[in-house]
Coordinates of C-alpha atoms and ligand atoms in Angstrom, one line a residue:
M1 CA -102.1 -129.2 119.6
A2 CA -102.6 -127.0 116.8
Q3 CA -105.3 -125.4 115.5
P4 CA -107.2 -125.3 112.3
T5 CA -106.6 -121.7 110.7
P6 CA -108.4 -120.4 108.5
A7 CA -107.7 -119.4 105.4
R8 CA -107.4 -115.8 105.1
T9 CA -108.6 -114.9 102.4
P10 CA -109.3 -117.5 99.3
H11 CA -109.0 -115.8 96.1
D12 CA -106.2 -113.2 97.3
W13 CA -104.5 -114.8 99.7
W14 CA -100.7 -115.2 97.9
R15 CA -100.9 -111.3 98.1
S16 CA -99.9 -110.9 101.9
A17 CA -98.9 -115.1 102.5
V18 CA -96.2 -116.1 104.7
I19 CA -94.5 -119.0 102.0
Y20 CA -92.6 -121.5 104.3
Q21 CA -89.9 -123.6 101.9
V22 CA -89.6 -127.2 102.5
Y23 CA -86.2 -127.9 101.3
V24 CA -87.8 -132.3 102.0
R25 CA -84.4 -133.4 101.5
S26 CA -83.3 -131.8 104.9
F27 CA -87.0 -131.0 106.4
A28 CA -87.4 -134.2 108.8
D29 CA -86.8 -137.9 108.6
G30 CA -89.5 -139.8 109.1
D31 CA -88.7 -143.3 108.2
G32 CA -85.3 -143.3 109.9
D33 CA -82.7 -143.6 106.6
G34 CA -80.8 -140.3 107.4
T35 CA -83.0 -138.7 103.9
G36 CA -86.0 -136.5 105.3
D37 CA -88.9 -136.7 103.6
L38 CA -92.7 -136.6 103.3
A39 CA -93.5 -139.0 106.0
G40 CA -91.7 -136.3 108.0
V41 CA -93.2 -133.4 106.9
R42 CA -96.9 -134.9 107.6
A43 CA -95.7 -135.6 110.9
R44 CA -94.4 -131.5 111.9
L45 CA -98.0 -130.3 110.3
P46 CA -99.2 -129.5 113.8
Y47 CA -95.7 -127.3 114.4
L48 CA -95.9 -125.7 110.9
A49 CA -99.3 -125.0 111.6
E50 CA -98.7 -123.2 115.3
L51 CA -95.9 -120.7 113.5
G52 CA -98.5 -119.5 111.3
V53 CA -97.6 -120.1 107.6
D54 CA -100.3 -119.8 104.6
A55 CA -98.2 -122.0 102.7
L56 CA -95.5 -124.6 102.4
W57 CA -93.6 -124.5 98.8
F58 CA -91.7 -127.8 98.1
S59 CA -88.5 -127.5 96.4
P60 CA -88.8 -130.7 93.6
W61 CA -89.7 -133.6 95.3
Y62 CA -90.4 -135.4 92.2
Q63 CA -87.9 -138.9 91.4
S64 CA -84.5 -137.4 90.4
P65 CA -81.3 -138.9 91.0
M66 CA -80.5 -135.7 92.5
K67 CA -77.1 -134.3 90.5
D68 CA -78.4 -131.0 91.8
G69 CA -80.9 -131.4 94.9
G70 CA -84.1 -133.0 92.9
Y71 CA -83.6 -129.8 90.0
D72 CA -82.4 -132.6 88.0
V73 CA -85.9 -133.7 87.4
A74 CA -86.2 -137.8 86.1
D75 CA -90.1 -138.0 85.9
Y76 CA -92.6 -134.9 87.2
R77 CA -95.6 -136.6 87.9
A78 CA -93.5 -138.7 90.1
I79 CA -92.6 -138.5 94.1
D80 CA -88.8 -139.5 94.5
P81 CA -89.2 -143.3 96.5
A82 CA -86.6 -141.9 99.3
F83 CA -89.0 -139.0 99.6
G84 CA -92.8 -140.6 99.6
T85 CA -95.7 -142.0 96.6
L86 CA -97.9 -139.4 94.9
A87 CA -100.8 -140.9 97.2
E88 CA -98.5 -139.9 100.0
A89 CA -98.1 -136.4 98.4
E90 CA -102.1 -136.5 98.0
K91 CA -102.9 -136.5 101.6
L92 CA -100.2 -134.1 102.4
I93 CA -101.6 -132.0 100.6
A94 CA -104.8 -132.3 102.1
E95 CA -103.6 -132.5 105.6
A96 CA -102.0 -129.0 105.0
R97 CA -105.2 -127.3 104.0
E98 CA -107.9 -128.5 107.2
L99 CA -105.0 -127.6 108.6
G100 CA -105.1 -123.5 106.2
I101 CA -102.4 -124.5 105.0
R102 CA -101.9 -124.2 100.9
T103 CA -99.8 -126.4 98.8
I104 CA -97.2 -124.9 96.3
V105 CA -94.8 -127.1 94.1
D106 CA -91.3 -126.0 92.9
I107 CA -91.1 -127.0 88.2
V108 CA -88.5 -127.2 86.5
P109 CA -88.9 -126.2 82.8
N110 CA -85.0 -125.0 81.3
H111 CA -84.3 -128.7 81.7
V112 CA -84.1 -132.8 82.8
S113 CA -83.0 -135.0 84.1
D114 CA -80.4 -137.5 82.0
Q115 CA -82.6 -140.1 83.8
H116 CA -85.6 -138.5 81.9
P117 CA -87.1 -140.5 79.3
W118 CA -86.8 -138.2 76.6
W119 CA -83.0 -137.3 77.3
R120 CA -82.8 -141.0 77.4
G121 CA -84.7 -141.2 73.9
A122 CA -82.1 -138.6 72.8
L123 CA -79.0 -140.9 73.5
A124 CA -80.4 -144.0 71.7
G125 CA -80.6 -141.2 68.7
G126 CA -84.2 -141.0 68.7
A127 CA -86.1 -138.2 67.3
E128 CA -86.3 -137.1 70.9
R129 CA -83.1 -135.3 69.9
E130 CA -85.7 -132.5 68.8
L131 CA -87.2 -131.5 71.9
F132 CA -83.6 -130.3 73.3
H133 CA -80.1 -128.3 71.8
V134 CA -77.7 -131.3 70.5
R135 CA -75.3 -130.3 67.7
P136 CA -72.5 -130.7 66.0
G137 CA -69.5 -128.8 67.1
R138 CA -66.7 -126.3 66.1
G139 CA -63.6 -126.8 64.5
D140 CA -62.4 -129.2 61.7
H141 CA -63.2 -132.2 63.7
G142 CA -66.3 -131.1 65.7
E143 CA -64.2 -131.2 68.5
L144 CA -64.7 -127.2 70.1
P145 CA -68.0 -126.9 71.2
P146 CA -71.1 -125.0 69.3
N147 CA -70.6 -121.8 70.8
D148 CA -68.6 -119.7 74.0
W149 CA -71.8 -120.6 77.0
T150 CA -70.6 -121.2 80.5
S151 CA -72.6 -123.0 83.0
E152 CA -74.1 -121.5 85.3
F153 CA -72.3 -123.9 87.8
G154 CA -69.1 -123.1 86.0
G155 CA -67.4 -125.1 83.1
P156 CA -68.5 -124.9 79.4
A157 CA -71.9 -125.8 78.7
W158 CA -71.8 -127.4 76.0
T159 CA -70.4 -131.7 76.5
R160 CA -70.4 -133.7 73.7
L161 CA -71.8 -136.9 73.1
P162 CA -70.2 -140.2 72.1
D163 CA -71.3 -139.6 68.6
G164 CA -69.3 -136.8 68.5
H165 CA -72.3 -134.0 68.7
W166 CA -72.5 -131.7 71.4
Y167 CA -75.8 -131.0 74.1
L168 CA -76.2 -127.8 76.2
H169 CA -76.5 -127.5 79.6
L170 CA -77.4 -124.1 82.2
F171 CA -76.7 -126.1 84.5
A172 CA -75.0 -129.7 85.4
P173 CA -74.1 -131.7 82.2
E174 CA -76.9 -134.1 84.0
Q175 CA -79.7 -131.3 83.1
P176 CA -79.6 -130.8 79.6
D177 CA -81.7 -128.4 78.1
L178 CA -85.4 -128.5 76.8
N179 CA -85.9 -126.4 73.6
W180 CA -89.1 -124.1 74.4
A181 CA -89.5 -123.9 70.2
H182 CA -90.6 -127.3 70.1
P183 CA -94.5 -127.5 70.4
A184 CA -94.5 -130.7 72.4
V185 CA -92.3 -129.0 75.7
R186 CA -94.8 -126.6 75.7
Q187 CA -97.9 -128.9 76.0
E188 CA -95.9 -131.7 78.1
H189 CA -95.4 -128.8 80.9
E190 CA -99.4 -127.7 80.4
D191 CA -100.1 -130.8 81.2
I192 CA -98.1 -131.3 84.2
L193 CA -99.6 -127.6 85.4
R194 CA -102.6 -129.5 84.6
F195 CA -101.7 -133.0 86.4
W196 CA -100.4 -130.9 89.8
F197 CA -103.3 -128.2 90.0
E198 CA -105.7 -131.1 89.8
R199 CA -104.6 -132.8 93.0
G200 CA -105.1 -129.4 95.0
V201 CA -101.9 -127.8 95.0
A202 CA -102.3 -123.8 95.1
G203 CA -99.4 -122.5 93.4
V204 CA -96.3 -123.3 91.2
R205 CA -92.3 -122.3 91.6
V206 CA -91.0 -121.4 88.1
D207 CA -87.2 -123.1 88.5
S208 CA -85.0 -120.6 86.5
A209 CA -88.5 -118.9 85.0
A210 CA -85.8 -116.7 82.9
L211 CA -83.5 -118.9 81.0
L212 CA -86.3 -121.1 78.7
A213 CA -85.9 -119.6 75.5
K214 CA -83.0 -119.7 73.2
D215 CA -81.9 -118.0 70.3
P216 CA -82.3 -120.4 67.7
R217 CA -78.6 -119.7 66.4
L218 CA -77.3 -119.9 69.1
P219 CA -74.4 -117.7 69.2
D220 CA -71.8 -116.3 70.9
F221 CA -72.7 -115.0 74.5
V222 CA -71.6 -110.9 72.6
E223 CA -70.6 -108.5 76.9
G224 CA -73.6 -106.1 76.0
R225 CA -75.6 -106.9 73.1
D226 CA -79.3 -107.2 72.9
P227 CA -81.1 -109.8 73.0
H228 CA -78.6 -112.0 75.2
P229 CA -79.1 -115.4 72.9
Y230 CA -80.4 -117.0 76.5
V231 CA -81.5 -114.6 79.7
D232 CA -84.9 -112.8 79.6
R233 CA -85.8 -113.2 75.5
D234 CA -89.2 -112.1 74.4
E235 CA -90.6 -114.7 73.6
L236 CA -91.0 -116.6 76.9
H237 CA -93.8 -113.6 78.0
D238 CA -96.1 -116.4 75.6
V239 CA -95.4 -119.0 77.3
Y240 CA -96.1 -117.7 80.8
R241 CA -99.6 -116.1 79.1
S242 CA -100.3 -120.0 78.1
W243 CA -99.1 -121.0 81.4
R244 CA -101.9 -118.4 83.2
A245 CA -104.5 -119.0 81.5
V246 CA -104.6 -122.9 82.7
A247 CA -103.4 -122.0 86.5
D248 CA -106.7 -118.9 86.0
E249 CA -109.4 -122.7 85.4
Y250 CA -107.8 -123.8 88.9
G251 CA -107.0 -121.0 90.7
G252 CA -103.0 -121.3 90.7
V253 CA -100.9 -118.9 91.1
F254 CA -97.1 -118.8 90.1
V255 CA -93.7 -117.5 91.4
G256 CA -91.2 -117.3 89.4
E257 CA -87.5 -117.2 89.9
V258 CA -86.3 -113.9 87.7
W259 CA -82.8 -113.0 88.3
L260 CA -82.7 -109.9 86.4
P261 CA -80.8 -106.4 87.1
D262 CA -83.2 -104.4 85.2
S263 CA -86.5 -103.2 86.8
E264 CA -88.1 -102.7 84.1
R265 CA -87.6 -106.0 82.7
F266 CA -88.8 -108.1 85.0
A267 CA -91.7 -106.8 86.2
R268 CA -92.8 -108.2 82.2
Y269 CA -93.3 -111.2 83.9
L270 CA -95.7 -109.7 86.2
R271 CA -98.5 -108.3 83.9
P272 CA -101.9 -109.5 84.7
D273 CA -101.9 -112.4 82.2
E274 CA -98.7 -114.0 83.5
L275 CA -96.9 -114.7 86.1
H276 CA -98.8 -113.6 89.5
T277 CA -95.1 -113.2 91.7
A278 CA -91.7 -113.4 91.0
F279 CA -88.5 -113.2 94.2
N280 CA -87.6 -110.3 95.1
F281 CA -83.6 -111.0 94.9
S282 CA -82.8 -107.4 95.0
F283 CA -83.9 -107.4 98.8
L284 CA -81.8 -111.2 99.2
T285 CA -78.9 -109.6 98.3
C286 CA -78.9 -106.5 100.0
P287 CA -76.6 -105.3 101.7
W288 CA -77.6 -104.0 106.3
D289 CA -77.7 -100.6 105.5
A290 CA -80.6 -98.6 105.7
R291 CA -80.0 -96.5 102.9
R292 CA -79.6 -99.3 100.2
L293 CA -82.6 -101.1 102.1
R294 CA -84.4 -98.6 101.7
T295 CA -83.5 -97.2 97.8
S296 CA -83.9 -101.0 97.2
I297 CA -87.9 -101.3 98.7
D298 CA -88.4 -98.2 97.2
E299 CA -87.6 -99.7 93.7
T300 CA -89.3 -103.2 94.1
L301 CA -92.5 -101.6 95.0
A302 CA -92.1 -98.4 92.0
E303 CA -91.5 -102.0 89.5
H304 CA -94.6 -103.8 91.0
A305 CA -97.1 -100.8 91.3
P306 CA -97.4 -100.0 87.4
V307 CA -98.1 -103.8 86.9
G308 CA -100.4 -104.4 90.3
A309 CA -98.2 -107.3 91.4
P310 CA -97.2 -107.4 94.8
A311 CA -94.2 -107.7 96.4
T312 CA -92.3 -111.1 97.8
W313 CA -89.5 -110.2 100.3
V314 CA -87.3 -113.3 101.1
L315 CA -84.0 -113.0 102.7
C316 CA -82.7 -116.9 102.0
N317 CA -83.8 -120.2 100.3
H318 CA -81.2 -123.0 99.2
D319 CA -79.1 -121.6 97.2
V320 CA -77.4 -118.9 99.2
T321 CA -75.6 -118.2 102.7
R322 CA -78.4 -118.4 105.4
T323 CA -79.7 -114.9 107.0
V324 CA -77.9 -114.8 110.7
T325 CA -74.9 -115.7 109.1
R326 CA -74.8 -113.3 106.1
Y327 CA -75.8 -110.1 108.3
G328 CA -72.5 -111.4 110.5
R329 CA -69.9 -110.8 107.9
E330 CA -67.9 -107.8 106.6
D331 CA -69.4 -108.2 103.9
T332 CA -73.5 -108.0 104.4
G333 CA -74.9 -108.6 100.9
F334 CA -75.6 -111.9 98.6
D335 CA -72.7 -112.4 95.4
F336 CA -72.8 -116.5 94.0
A337 CA -69.3 -115.1 93.2
T338 CA -68.4 -114.1 96.2
K339 CA -68.0 -117.5 98.2
V340 CA -65.0 -118.8 100.2
F341 CA -64.7 -120.9 102.8
G342 CA -63.8 -119.4 106.7
T343 CA -65.3 -116.4 106.5
P344 CA -65.0 -115.0 109.6
T345 CA -68.5 -114.6 110.5
D346 CA -70.1 -112.5 113.7
L347 CA -72.6 -115.0 114.8
A348 CA -74.2 -112.9 117.3
L349 CA -74.2 -110.1 115.5
G350 CA -75.9 -111.5 112.8
T351 CA -78.5 -113.4 114.5
R352 CA -79.7 -109.4 115.8
R353 CA -79.6 -108.2 112.5
A354 CA -81.5 -111.3 111.2
R355 CA -84.1 -110.8 113.9
A356 CA -84.9 -107.1 113.0
A357 CA -85.1 -108.1 109.2
A358 CA -87.9 -110.7 110.7
L359 CA -89.6 -108.3 111.6
L360 CA -89.0 -105.6 109.0
S361 CA -89.7 -108.6 105.7
L362 CA -93.1 -109.6 107.7
A363 CA -94.4 -105.8 107.5
L364 CA -93.0 -104.1 104.2
P365 CA -96.3 -104.5 101.6
G366 CA -96.5 -108.1 99.8
A367 CA -96.2 -111.3 100.6
V368 CA -93.2 -112.8 103.0
Y369 CA -90.9 -116.2 102.1
L370 CA -89.2 -117.6 105.2
Y371 CA -86.7 -121.0 104.6
Q372 CA -87.4 -124.0 106.8
G373 CA -84.9 -123.3 109.7
E374 CA -84.9 -119.9 109.5
E375 CA -87.1 -119.6 112.4
L376 CA -84.6 -122.0 113.9
G377 CA -81.9 -118.8 113.4
L378 CA -79.6 -121.6 111.9
P379 CA -76.4 -120.3 110.5
E380 CA -74.7 -121.6 107.7
A381 CA -72.8 -124.6 108.5
E382 CA -69.2 -125.4 106.8
I383 CA -69.4 -129.1 105.1
P384 CA -66.1 -130.5 105.3
R385 CA -65.1 -131.5 101.8
D386 CA -64.6 -135.1 101.4
R387 CA -68.6 -134.7 102.4
I388 CA -69.7 -131.4 99.4
Q389 CA -72.7 -133.1 97.4
D390 CA -73.8 -129.9 95.0
P391 CA -72.3 -129.7 91.9
M392 CA -71.6 -125.6 91.6
H393 CA -68.8 -127.1 94.7
F394 CA -67.6 -129.6 92.0
R395 CA -67.6 -127.6 88.8
S396 CA -65.7 -124.5 89.8
G397 CA -62.8 -126.9 90.9
G398 CA -63.3 -126.9 95.0
T399 CA -63.3 -123.4 95.1
D400 CA -66.8 -122.5 95.7
P401 CA -68.2 -124.1 99.2
G402 CA -71.3 -124.7 97.2
R403 CA -74.8 -124.2 98.8
D404 CA -74.9 -127.8 101.1
G405 CA -74.0 -125.1 103.7
C406 CA -77.6 -124.2 103.6
R407 CA -79.3 -127.5 103.4
V408 CA -78.0 -129.0 106.7
P409 CA -80.4 -131.5 108.4
L410 CA -82.8 -129.8 110.6
P411 CA -82.5 -129.7 114.4
W412 CA -86.0 -130.7 116.2
T413 CA -85.0 -132.2 119.5
A414 CA -82.3 -130.8 121.1
E415 CA -81.8 -134.6 123.6
A416 CA -82.4 -137.3 120.8
P417 CA -80.1 -138.7 118.2
Y418 CA -79.2 -136.6 114.9
A419 CA -80.9 -133.3 117.0
G420 CA -84.3 -135.0 116.4
F421 CA -83.7 -135.0 112.4
G422 CA -84.0 -138.8 111.7
S423 CA -83.1 -141.8 113.9
R424 CA -81.2 -144.8 112.1
E425 CA -78.6 -143.7 110.4
E426 CA -77.0 -140.4 110.1
P427 CA -78.6 -138.0 108.1
W428 CA -77.5 -137.0 103.9
L429 CA -75.1 -134.1 105.4
P430 CA -73.6 -133.9 108.6
Q431 CA -75.0 -131.5 111.5
P432 CA -72.2 -129.6 113.2
A433 CA -71.7 -130.4 116.7
H434 CA -73.4 -127.3 117.9
W435 CA -76.8 -128.2 116.3
A436 CA -79.0 -129.5 119.4
A437 CA -78.3 -126.1 121.0
Y438 CA -80.7 -124.6 117.3
A439 CA -83.4 -127.2 118.4
A440 CA -86.5 -126.4 118.1
D441 CA -88.1 -128.1 121.4
L442 CA -85.8 -125.8 123.3
Q443 CA -87.0 -123.0 121.1
T444 CA -90.1 -123.5 122.2
E445 CA -89.4 -123.3 125.4
D446 CA -86.9 -120.0 125.1
P447 CA -89.8 -116.5 124.8
G448 CA -86.3 -114.6 123.5
S449 CA -85.5 -117.7 120.6
M450 CA -85.5 -117.0 117.1
L451 CA -88.5 -119.0 117.0
S452 CA -90.9 -117.9 119.5
L453 CA -89.6 -113.8 117.9
Y454 CA -91.1 -115.3 114.3
R455 CA -94.4 -117.0 115.9
A456 CA -95.2 -114.3 117.4
A457 CA -95.3 -111.8 114.4
I458 CA -96.7 -113.9 112.0
R459 CA -99.1 -114.7 114.9
V460 CA -99.2 -110.7 114.9
R461 CA -98.8 -110.5 111.0
R462 CA -102.1 -112.3 110.3
V463 CA -104.8 -110.9 113.9
T464 CA -103.7 -107.0 112.9
P465 CA -104.6 -104.7 110.6
G466 CA -102.1 -103.2 107.4
F467 CA -100.2 -105.8 107.6
G468 CA -99.7 -107.4 104.1
D469 CA -100.6 -106.1 100.6
G470 CA -101.6 -102.2 100.7
P471 CA -99.5 -99.4 100.6
L472 CA -96.3 -98.2 102.2
T473 CA -95.3 -93.8 103.6
W474 CA -92.2 -93.1 104.5
L475 CA -91.5 -91.5 107.9
P476 CA -89.7 -89.0 109.1
S477 CA -86.5 -90.5 110.3
A478 CA -82.8 -90.5 111.9
D479 CA -79.8 -90.8 109.4
G480 CA -79.3 -95.1 109.3
V481 CA -83.6 -95.6 110.9
L482 CA -86.3 -97.1 108.5
A483 CA -89.2 -96.1 109.7
F484 CA -92.4 -96.3 107.4
A485 CA -96.3 -96.1 108.0
R486 CA -98.5 -98.9 107.4
T487 CA -102.4 -98.0 107.1
E488 CA -104.7 -98.3 110.0
G489 CA -101.3 -96.9 112.4
L490 CA -99.1 -99.9 112.2
V491 CA -96.1 -98.2 112.1
C492 CA -92.3 -100.3 112.0
V493 CA -88.9 -99.2 113.3
V494 CA -85.7 -100.8 112.3
N495 CA -82.4 -99.0 113.9
L496 CA -79.3 -99.6 112.0
A497 CA -77.4 -96.7 113.3
D498 CA -75.3 -96.5 116.4
T499 CA -77.1 -94.5 118.7
P500 CA -81.0 -95.3 119.8
A501 CA -84.0 -94.3 118.2
E502 CA -86.6 -92.1 120.0
L503 CA -89.9 -94.3 119.5
D504 CA -93.4 -92.5 119.4
G505 CA -94.3 -92.6 123.2
A506 CA -97.9 -91.8 122.0
S507 CA -97.6 -95.6 120.3
R508 CA -98.0 -99.6 121.7
L509 CA -96.0 -100.9 121.8
L510 CA -97.2 -104.9 119.4
L511 CA -93.4 -105.9 119.5
T512 CA -90.0 -105.7 119.5
S513 CA -87.1 -107.9 117.7
G514 CA -84.7 -107.2 121.1
P515 CA -85.0 -105.2 124.2
L516 CA -85.7 -101.2 124.3
D517 CA -83.0 -99.8 126.3
D518 CA -83.0 -98.0 130.0
R519 CA -85.5 -94.9 128.4
G520 CA -87.1 -97.0 126.3
R521 CA -85.7 -96.1 122.6
L522 CA -84.3 -98.5 120.2
P523 CA -81.5 -100.3 120.0
Q524 CA -79.0 -100.8 117.2
D525 CA -79.8 -103.9 114.7
T526 CA -83.1 -104.6 116.3
A527 CA -86.3 -103.3 115.4
A528 CA -90.3 -102.4 117.0
W529 CA -93.6 -102.7 115.5
L530 CA -96.2 -99.9 116.8
L531 CA -99.8 -98.8 116.7
G532 CA -100.2 -95.7 117.1
Ligands
NOJ1 C1 -82.6 -122.7 90.4 C2 -82.3 -123.6 91.7 O1 -83.1 -122.4 93.0 C3 -81.4 -124.0 91.7 O2 -81.2 -124.9 93.8 C4 -80.8 -125.4 91.2 O3 -79.6 -125.7 91.0 C5 -81.3 -124.2 90.0 N1 -82.3 -123.2 89.3 C6 -80.4 -125.1 88.3 O4 -82.4 -125.9 88.5

């Protein structure tokens, strides 16, 4: 039975936390209907406590028609009936807290579902139209969209209504964009934040955080013109300053989904009176290459330092190719634009690198995000085309495999039906034939498994001084080797070169991601933690 873990630092826990992302639909199916649910999560809380994570981030669990996996929210104050009830969510938040695990919810402020009452009102011609971007079209008969913006999922960002007007959706047509210039939109979101903070959540992830504000003139997009008509507009910071004031009343924290190439612009979101943290997509998209990783780490630390925010380290999430697969390919970086079906993958190589990357991320200064199944070393699955559900696939005209391959229901028990994910009904996405080999019960018994590595690493990270937020100093090292010191004598060495790396013989070995060679050296694609 898992022991309750004491919360490590009451106020600034988030500066050094290990945060586990739960994609509820695919985590564990408590009622056997093929869809993951809150009952499934509650039953697995001891597993999460044993893993040693400090917090759970739940991808949207609200009432939703699931046209975009729950990122199309119909009611921000209700749990989707397929997942459970609000009362169950409250119990889950309390039970997790008793095990020392905090809860982070996911707020989707850029858009709502087309089933949200506001959009229904807007469609019926009500005053709610002002809460969205509804405009007449261009052309002699309004037959052309109001501007040339394209959806993040491909295709035009505008859809025509039966009355001839057009509405803006930066994602799927079932996700109309809200008009953030309207005070009611701001008020509603502050109320939603309070609603969840009052239910005991410790933090909020902000979906598409840099996209909310639009140029009110809705001009065509012109490459290179500043400011961008809808990405990273200055008005946004005022929104986040008022959110921060709400969060401060409850001691809550934010993590922003801010995809921005410009590090100075990115850091603005992390000023002391705005969001506390943001996901590190530079690290997530970085190829497995020592020089490029070092640059990404240096740039990350340099951009966070002036605003005093801790960095986050992220290797994957529910939108991107799973880590062991990405690192097992010729192109080890990540880019939405280059995803295709049937990319050759060496999973043994990818897994070795992902193990080393796990120790690297957990040794870097700041917080670490872990996506469900990453601790099991799950690969990206190829979903049969007739079972794909992700709108990204359909809106690409069927060329992009979409994101379902990283959302396949988890394997828990090798010998059970559906690898223990559920019971009666087949899971909502098919599990590949070899899935049971990754089951958590098998990995628990195997000291060489990915799960055993993550458990050991998170435990060592928790009990050893020097991990988490704080300084990092690069140590002299051979080409292709990353070596850095933290405080308290802690050292991390990652060897990406094809020659073995010498380790300091005077240091004590805390943990390695794979065996050393017979001369005690660190082989290629292996990482070690040492105490000097
Ligand atoms: C980012 C989320 O992570 C992704 O899953 C979603 O499709 C878009 N935002 C739209 O909400």
